[in-house]
Tab-separated table of C-alpha atoms in Angstrom:
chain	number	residue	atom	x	y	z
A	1092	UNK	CA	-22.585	-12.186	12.943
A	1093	UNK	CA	-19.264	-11.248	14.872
A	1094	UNK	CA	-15.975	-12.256	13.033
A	1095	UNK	CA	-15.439	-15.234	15.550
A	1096	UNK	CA	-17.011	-16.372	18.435
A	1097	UNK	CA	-14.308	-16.002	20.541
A	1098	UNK	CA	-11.238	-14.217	20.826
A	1099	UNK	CA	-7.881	-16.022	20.299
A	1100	UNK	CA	-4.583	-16.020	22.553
A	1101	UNK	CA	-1.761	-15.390	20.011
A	1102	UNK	CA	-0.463	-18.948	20.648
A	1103	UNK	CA	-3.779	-20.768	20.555
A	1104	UNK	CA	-5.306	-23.323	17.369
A	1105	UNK	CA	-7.493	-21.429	15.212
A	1106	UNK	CA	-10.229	-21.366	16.643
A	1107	UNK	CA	-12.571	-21.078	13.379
A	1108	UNK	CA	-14.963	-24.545	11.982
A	1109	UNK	CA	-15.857	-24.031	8.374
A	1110	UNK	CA	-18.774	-22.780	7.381
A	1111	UNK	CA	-20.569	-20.128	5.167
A	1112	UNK	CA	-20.011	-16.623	5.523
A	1113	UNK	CA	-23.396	-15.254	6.536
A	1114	UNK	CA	-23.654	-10.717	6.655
A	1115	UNK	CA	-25.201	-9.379	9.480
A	1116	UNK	CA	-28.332	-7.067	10.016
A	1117	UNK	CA	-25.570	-4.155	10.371
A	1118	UNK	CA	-23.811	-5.215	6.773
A	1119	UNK	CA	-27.059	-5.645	5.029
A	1120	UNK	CA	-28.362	-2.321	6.339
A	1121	UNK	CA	-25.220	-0.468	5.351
A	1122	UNK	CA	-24.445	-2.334	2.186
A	1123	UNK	CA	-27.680	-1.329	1.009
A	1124	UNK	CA	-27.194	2.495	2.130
A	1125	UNK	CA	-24.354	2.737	0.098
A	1126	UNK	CA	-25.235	0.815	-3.249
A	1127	UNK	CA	-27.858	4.110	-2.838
A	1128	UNK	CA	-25.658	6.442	-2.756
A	1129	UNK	CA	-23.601	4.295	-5.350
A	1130	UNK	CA	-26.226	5.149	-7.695
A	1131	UNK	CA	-25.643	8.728	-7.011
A	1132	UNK	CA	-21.888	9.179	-7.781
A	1133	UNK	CA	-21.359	6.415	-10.497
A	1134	UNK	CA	-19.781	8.450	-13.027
A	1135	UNK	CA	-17.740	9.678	-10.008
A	1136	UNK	CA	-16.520	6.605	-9.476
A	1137	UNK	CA	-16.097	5.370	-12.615
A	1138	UNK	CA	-13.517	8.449	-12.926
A	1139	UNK	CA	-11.664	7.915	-10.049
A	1140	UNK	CA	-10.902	4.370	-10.744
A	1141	UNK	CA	-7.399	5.046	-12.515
A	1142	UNK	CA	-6.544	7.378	-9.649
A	1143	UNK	CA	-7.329	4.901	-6.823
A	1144	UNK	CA	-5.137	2.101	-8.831
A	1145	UNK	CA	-2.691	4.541	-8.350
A	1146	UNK	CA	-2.649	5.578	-4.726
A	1147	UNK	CA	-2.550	1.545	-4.412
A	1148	UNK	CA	0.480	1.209	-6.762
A	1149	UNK	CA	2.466	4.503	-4.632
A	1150	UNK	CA	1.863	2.635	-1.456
A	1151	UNK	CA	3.485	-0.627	-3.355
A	1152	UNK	CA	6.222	1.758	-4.480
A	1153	UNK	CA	6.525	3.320	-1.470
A	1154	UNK	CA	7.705	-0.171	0.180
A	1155	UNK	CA	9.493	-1.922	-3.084
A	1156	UNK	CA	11.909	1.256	-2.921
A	1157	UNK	CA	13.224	1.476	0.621
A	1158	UNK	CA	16.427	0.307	-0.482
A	1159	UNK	CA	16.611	3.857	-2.218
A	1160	UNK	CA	16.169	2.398	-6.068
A	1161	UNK	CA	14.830	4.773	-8.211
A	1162	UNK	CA	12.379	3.945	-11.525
A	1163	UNK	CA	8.577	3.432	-12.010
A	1164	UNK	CA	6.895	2.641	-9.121
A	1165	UNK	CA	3.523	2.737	-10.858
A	1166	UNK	CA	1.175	-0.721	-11.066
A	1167	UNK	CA	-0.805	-0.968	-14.151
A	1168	UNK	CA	-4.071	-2.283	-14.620
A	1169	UNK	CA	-6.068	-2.929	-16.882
A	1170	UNK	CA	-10.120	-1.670	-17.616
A	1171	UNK	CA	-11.962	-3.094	-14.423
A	1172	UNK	CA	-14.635	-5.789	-15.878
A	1173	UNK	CA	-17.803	-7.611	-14.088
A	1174	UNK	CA	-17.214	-11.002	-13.456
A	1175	UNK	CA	-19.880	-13.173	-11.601
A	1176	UNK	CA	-18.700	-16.114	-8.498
A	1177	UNK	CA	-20.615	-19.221	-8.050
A	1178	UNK	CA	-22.819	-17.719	-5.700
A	1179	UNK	CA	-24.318	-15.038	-8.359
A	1180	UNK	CA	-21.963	-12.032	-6.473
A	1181	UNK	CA	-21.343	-9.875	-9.267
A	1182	UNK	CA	-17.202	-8.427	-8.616
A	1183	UNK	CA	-14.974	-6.450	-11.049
A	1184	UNK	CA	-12.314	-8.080	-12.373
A	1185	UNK	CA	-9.595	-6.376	-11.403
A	1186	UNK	CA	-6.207	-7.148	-13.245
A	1187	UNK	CA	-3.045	-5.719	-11.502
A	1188	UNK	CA	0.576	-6.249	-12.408
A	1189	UNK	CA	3.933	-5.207	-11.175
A	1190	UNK	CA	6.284	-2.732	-13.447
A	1191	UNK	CA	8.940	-4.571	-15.262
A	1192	UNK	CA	11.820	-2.757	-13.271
A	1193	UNK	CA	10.230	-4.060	-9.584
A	1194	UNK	CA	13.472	-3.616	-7.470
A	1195	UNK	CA	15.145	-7.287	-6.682
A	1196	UNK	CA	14.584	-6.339	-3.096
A	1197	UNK	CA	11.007	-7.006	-3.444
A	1198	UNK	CA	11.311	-11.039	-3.760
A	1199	UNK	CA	13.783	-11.205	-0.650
A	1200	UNK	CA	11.080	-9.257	1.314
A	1201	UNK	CA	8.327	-11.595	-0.199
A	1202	UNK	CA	10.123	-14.731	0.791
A	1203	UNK	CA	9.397	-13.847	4.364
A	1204	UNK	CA	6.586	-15.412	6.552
A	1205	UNK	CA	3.636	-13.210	6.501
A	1206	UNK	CA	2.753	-11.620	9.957
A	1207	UNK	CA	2.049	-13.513	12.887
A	1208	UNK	CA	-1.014	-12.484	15.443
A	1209	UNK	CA	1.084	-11.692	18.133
A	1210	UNK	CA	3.825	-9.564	15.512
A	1211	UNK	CA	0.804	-7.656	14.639
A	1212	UNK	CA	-0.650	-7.014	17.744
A	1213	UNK	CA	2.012	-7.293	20.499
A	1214	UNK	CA	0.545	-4.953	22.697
A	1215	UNK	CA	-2.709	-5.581	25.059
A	1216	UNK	CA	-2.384	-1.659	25.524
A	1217	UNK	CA	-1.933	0.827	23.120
A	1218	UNK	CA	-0.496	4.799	23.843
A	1219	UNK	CA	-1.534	6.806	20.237
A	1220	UNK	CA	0.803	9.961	19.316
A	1221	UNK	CA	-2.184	11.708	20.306
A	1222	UNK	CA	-1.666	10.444	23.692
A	1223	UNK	CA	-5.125	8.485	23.445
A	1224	UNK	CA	-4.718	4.798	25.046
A	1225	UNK	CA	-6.839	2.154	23.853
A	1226	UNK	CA	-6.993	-1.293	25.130
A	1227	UNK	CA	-7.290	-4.356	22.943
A	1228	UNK	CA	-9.902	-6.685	24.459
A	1229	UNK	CA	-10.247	-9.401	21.729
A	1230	UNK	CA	-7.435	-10.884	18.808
A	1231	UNK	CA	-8.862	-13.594	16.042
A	1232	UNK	CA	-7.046	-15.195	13.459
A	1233	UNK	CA	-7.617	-17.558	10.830
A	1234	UNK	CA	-6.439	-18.870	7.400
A	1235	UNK	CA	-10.017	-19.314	6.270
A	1236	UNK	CA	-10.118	-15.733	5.022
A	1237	UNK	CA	-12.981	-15.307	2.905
A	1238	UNK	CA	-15.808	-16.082	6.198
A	1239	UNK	CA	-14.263	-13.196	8.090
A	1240	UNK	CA	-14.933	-11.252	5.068
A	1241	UNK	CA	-18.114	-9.425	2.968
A	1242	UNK	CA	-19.116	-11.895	-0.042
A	1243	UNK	CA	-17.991	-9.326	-2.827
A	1244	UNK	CA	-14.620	-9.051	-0.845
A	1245	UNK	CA	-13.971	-13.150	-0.649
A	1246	UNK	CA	-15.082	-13.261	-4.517
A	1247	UNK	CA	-12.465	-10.634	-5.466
A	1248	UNK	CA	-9.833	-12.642	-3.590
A	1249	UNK	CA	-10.521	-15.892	-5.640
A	1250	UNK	CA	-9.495	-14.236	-8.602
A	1251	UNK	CA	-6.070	-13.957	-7.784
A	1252	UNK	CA	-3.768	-16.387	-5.628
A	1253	UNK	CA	-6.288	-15.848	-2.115
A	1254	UNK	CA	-4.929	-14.365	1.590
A	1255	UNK	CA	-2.814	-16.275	3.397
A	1256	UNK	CA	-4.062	-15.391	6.838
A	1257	UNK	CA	-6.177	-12.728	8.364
A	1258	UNK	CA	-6.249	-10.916	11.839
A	1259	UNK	CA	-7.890	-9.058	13.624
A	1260	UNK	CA	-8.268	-7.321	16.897
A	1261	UNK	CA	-10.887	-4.991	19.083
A	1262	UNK	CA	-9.579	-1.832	20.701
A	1263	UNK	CA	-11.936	0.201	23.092
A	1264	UNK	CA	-10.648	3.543	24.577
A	1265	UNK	CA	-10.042	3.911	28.176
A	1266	UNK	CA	-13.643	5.952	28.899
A	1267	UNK	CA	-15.008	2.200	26.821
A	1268	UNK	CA	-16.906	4.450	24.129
A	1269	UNK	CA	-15.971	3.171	20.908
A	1270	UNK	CA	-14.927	-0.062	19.519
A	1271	UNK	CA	-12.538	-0.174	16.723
A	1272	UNK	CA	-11.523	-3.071	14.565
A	1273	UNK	CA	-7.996	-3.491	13.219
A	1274	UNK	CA	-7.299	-6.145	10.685
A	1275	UNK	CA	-4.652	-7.177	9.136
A	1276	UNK	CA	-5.344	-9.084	5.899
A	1277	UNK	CA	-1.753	-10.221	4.252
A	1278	UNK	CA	-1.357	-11.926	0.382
A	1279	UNK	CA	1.094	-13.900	-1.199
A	1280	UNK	CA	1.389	-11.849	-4.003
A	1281	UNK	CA	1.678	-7.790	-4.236
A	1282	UNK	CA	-0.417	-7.704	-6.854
A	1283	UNK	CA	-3.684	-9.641	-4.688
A	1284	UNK	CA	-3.238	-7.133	-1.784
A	1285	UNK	CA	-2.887	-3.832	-4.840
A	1286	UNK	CA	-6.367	-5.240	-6.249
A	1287	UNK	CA	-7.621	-5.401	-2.882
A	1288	UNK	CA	-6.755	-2.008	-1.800
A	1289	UNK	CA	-8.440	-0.360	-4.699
A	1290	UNK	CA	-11.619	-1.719	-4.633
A	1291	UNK	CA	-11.813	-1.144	-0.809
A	1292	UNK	CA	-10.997	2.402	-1.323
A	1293	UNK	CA	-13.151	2.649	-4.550
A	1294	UNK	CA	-16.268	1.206	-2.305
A	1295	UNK	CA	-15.177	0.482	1.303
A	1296	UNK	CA	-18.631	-0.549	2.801
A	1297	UNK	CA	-18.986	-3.147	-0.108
A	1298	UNK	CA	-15.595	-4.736	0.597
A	1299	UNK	CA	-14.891	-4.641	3.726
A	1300	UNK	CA	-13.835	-7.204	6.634
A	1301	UNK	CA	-16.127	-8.336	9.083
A	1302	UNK	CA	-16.278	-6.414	12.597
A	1303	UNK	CA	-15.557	-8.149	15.865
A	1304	UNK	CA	-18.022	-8.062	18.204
A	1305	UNK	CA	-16.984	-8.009	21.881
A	1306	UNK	CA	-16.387	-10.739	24.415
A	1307	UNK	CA	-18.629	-11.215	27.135
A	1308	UNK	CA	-15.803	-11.100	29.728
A	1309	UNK	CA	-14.928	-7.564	27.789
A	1310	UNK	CA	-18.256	-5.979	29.300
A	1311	UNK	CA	-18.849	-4.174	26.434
A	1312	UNK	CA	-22.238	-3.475	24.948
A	1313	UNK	CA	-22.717	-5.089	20.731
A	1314	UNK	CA	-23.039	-2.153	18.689
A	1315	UNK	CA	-26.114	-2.072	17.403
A	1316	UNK	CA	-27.215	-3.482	13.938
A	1317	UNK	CA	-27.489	-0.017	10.990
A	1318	UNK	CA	-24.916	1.885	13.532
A	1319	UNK	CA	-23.439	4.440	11.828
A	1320	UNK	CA	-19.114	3.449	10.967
A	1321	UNK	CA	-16.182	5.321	10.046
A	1322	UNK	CA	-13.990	2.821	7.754
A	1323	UNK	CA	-10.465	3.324	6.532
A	1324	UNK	CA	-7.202	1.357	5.284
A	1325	UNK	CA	-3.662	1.033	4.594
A	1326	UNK	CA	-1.372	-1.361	2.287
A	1327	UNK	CA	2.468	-2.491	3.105
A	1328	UNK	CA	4.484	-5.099	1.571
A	1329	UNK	CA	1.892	-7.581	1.043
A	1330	UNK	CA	-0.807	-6.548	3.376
A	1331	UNK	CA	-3.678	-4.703	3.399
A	1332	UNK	CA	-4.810	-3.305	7.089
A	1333	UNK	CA	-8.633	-2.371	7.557
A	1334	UNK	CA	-9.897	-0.555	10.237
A	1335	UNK	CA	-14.108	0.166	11.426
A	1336	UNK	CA	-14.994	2.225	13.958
A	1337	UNK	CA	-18.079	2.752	15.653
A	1338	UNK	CA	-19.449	4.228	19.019
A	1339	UNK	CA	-20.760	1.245	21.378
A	1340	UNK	CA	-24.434	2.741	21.641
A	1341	UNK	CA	-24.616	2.909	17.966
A	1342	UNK	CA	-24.067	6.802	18.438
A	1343	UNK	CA	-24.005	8.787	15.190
A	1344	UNK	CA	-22.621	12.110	16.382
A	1345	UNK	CA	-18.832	12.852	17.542
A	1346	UNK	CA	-17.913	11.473	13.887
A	1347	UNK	CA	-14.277	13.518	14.130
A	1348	UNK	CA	-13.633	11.955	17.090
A	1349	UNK	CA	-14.275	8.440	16.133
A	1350	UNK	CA	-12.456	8.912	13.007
A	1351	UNK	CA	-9.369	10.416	14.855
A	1352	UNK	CA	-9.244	6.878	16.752
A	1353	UNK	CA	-10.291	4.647	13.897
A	1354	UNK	CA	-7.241	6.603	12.038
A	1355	UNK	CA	-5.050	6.777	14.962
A	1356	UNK	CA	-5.109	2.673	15.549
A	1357	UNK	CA	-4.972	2.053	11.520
A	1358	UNK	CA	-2.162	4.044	11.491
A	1359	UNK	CA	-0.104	2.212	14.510
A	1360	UNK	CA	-0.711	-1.213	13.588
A	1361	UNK	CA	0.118	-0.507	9.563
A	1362	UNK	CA	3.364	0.783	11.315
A	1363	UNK	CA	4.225	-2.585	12.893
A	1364	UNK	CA	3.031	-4.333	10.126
A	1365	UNK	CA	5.074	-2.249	7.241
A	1366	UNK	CA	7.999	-2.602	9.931
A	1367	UNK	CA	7.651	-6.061	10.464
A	1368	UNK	CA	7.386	-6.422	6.384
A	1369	UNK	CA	10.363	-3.973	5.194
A	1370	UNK	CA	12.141	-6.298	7.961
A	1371	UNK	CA	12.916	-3.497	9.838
A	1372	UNK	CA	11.659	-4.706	13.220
């Protein structure tokens, strides 16, 4: 299932009806890979739970102090518990909260408009530091965040205050190898996009965002369904940004390559997105 089924001019309606969110072959497959090797590395995981919560609360602090205030920049949270949607998805509960000390800067930065489509993405074609150009050949939006988004994901979401809107575009390189998605997923509340961020690093195939698939006028193959994916993300302000990569034919060698673009893109478009959200653009 591709995350719309078209691509959407920054100025145009939303072009998403509502409907179900249905996973695709490629999800399924991979979902199912990794609850495998979930099984594995469960007291692994279990461990690292307090650390990820962290690495989400230093990239809030990391944004709540540009103004140069100093103090605890740590979220806390409390033990993660299973709670069970509706639809029988079993999803931690994940309870995050700001320190008491949260700079008053924060608020004033809140109170803006979340990103736009074409703040995010305001370039058709993108030069990386690495001098790598990629070209963007589809953009979606839509406000209806949970069907452009895995089950477990859009369950998680509900618990807190939801997304407000959600992005996302397809870069190809120029030799039209691999196809990266970049999306930009942005909250009302700090605390939605922290509890977001850990659970996508704790298990990032689980909770992920849906993949675009390409256009027909973009002449690019679909990537086929149990492909092989590099995934990876960032948080600003209020935002978390997701990025999947895969190789067009389904290709599962050249993985440091594919990751250097996956990264490379993430990396650019959290940039715009951070700078757009510190209101420094």
């Amino acid at each position: 299932m591709t995350f719309g089924d078209q691509g959407m001019p920054p100025h145009s309606p939303d072009p998403y009806t509502p409907g179900p969110y249905t996973p695709d072959p490629y999800t399924q497959w991979v979902t199912e890979q990794e609850r495998i090797r979930r099984r594995r590395r469960t007291r692994r995981a279990v461990a690292a739970g307090t650390a990820v919560v962290l690495v989400a609360a230093i990239a809030v602090g990391a944004v709540m102090y540009v103004s140069g205030g100093e103090g605890d920049d740590r979220t806390t949270a409390t033990p993660l518990t299973s709670a069970t949607t509706g639809s029988g998805t079993a999803v931690p509960s994940v309870d995050v909260s700001l320190p008491s000390d949260a700079p008053t800067a924060l608020s004033s930065l809140l109170a803006r408009p979340v990103i736009r489509p074409e703040q995010a993405f305001p370039q058709q074609n993108v030069r990386l530091q690495d001098g790598s150009r990629h070209h963007r050949v589809d953009l979606a939006t839509t406000t209806d965040c949970a069907r452009a988004m895995s089950p477990e994901l859009a369950a998680l979401l509900e618990q807190g205050e939801g997304c407000v809107r959600l992005t996302a575009a397809l870069f190809t390189d120029t030799e039209r190898r691999s196809q990266v998605t970049v999306s930009v997923l942005s909250f009302r509340r700090v605390e939605d996009a922290s509890a977001v961020f850990t659970m996508a690093s704790m298990d990032p195939v689980t909770y992920q965002v849906v993949a675009l698939d390409p256009p027909p006028e973009a002449g690019l193959p679909t990537v086929p369904p149990g492909s092989a994916g590099v995934f990876r993300r960032l948080m600003t302000v209020r935002s978390v940004v997701f990025a999947s990569g895969q190789w067009g034919d389904g290709a599962e060698t050249g993985e440091a390559e594919l990751t250097a673009r996956t990264e490379g893109l993430l990396q650019h478009v959290n940039d715009t997105v951070a700078a757009y959200e510190q209101d420094q653009s």
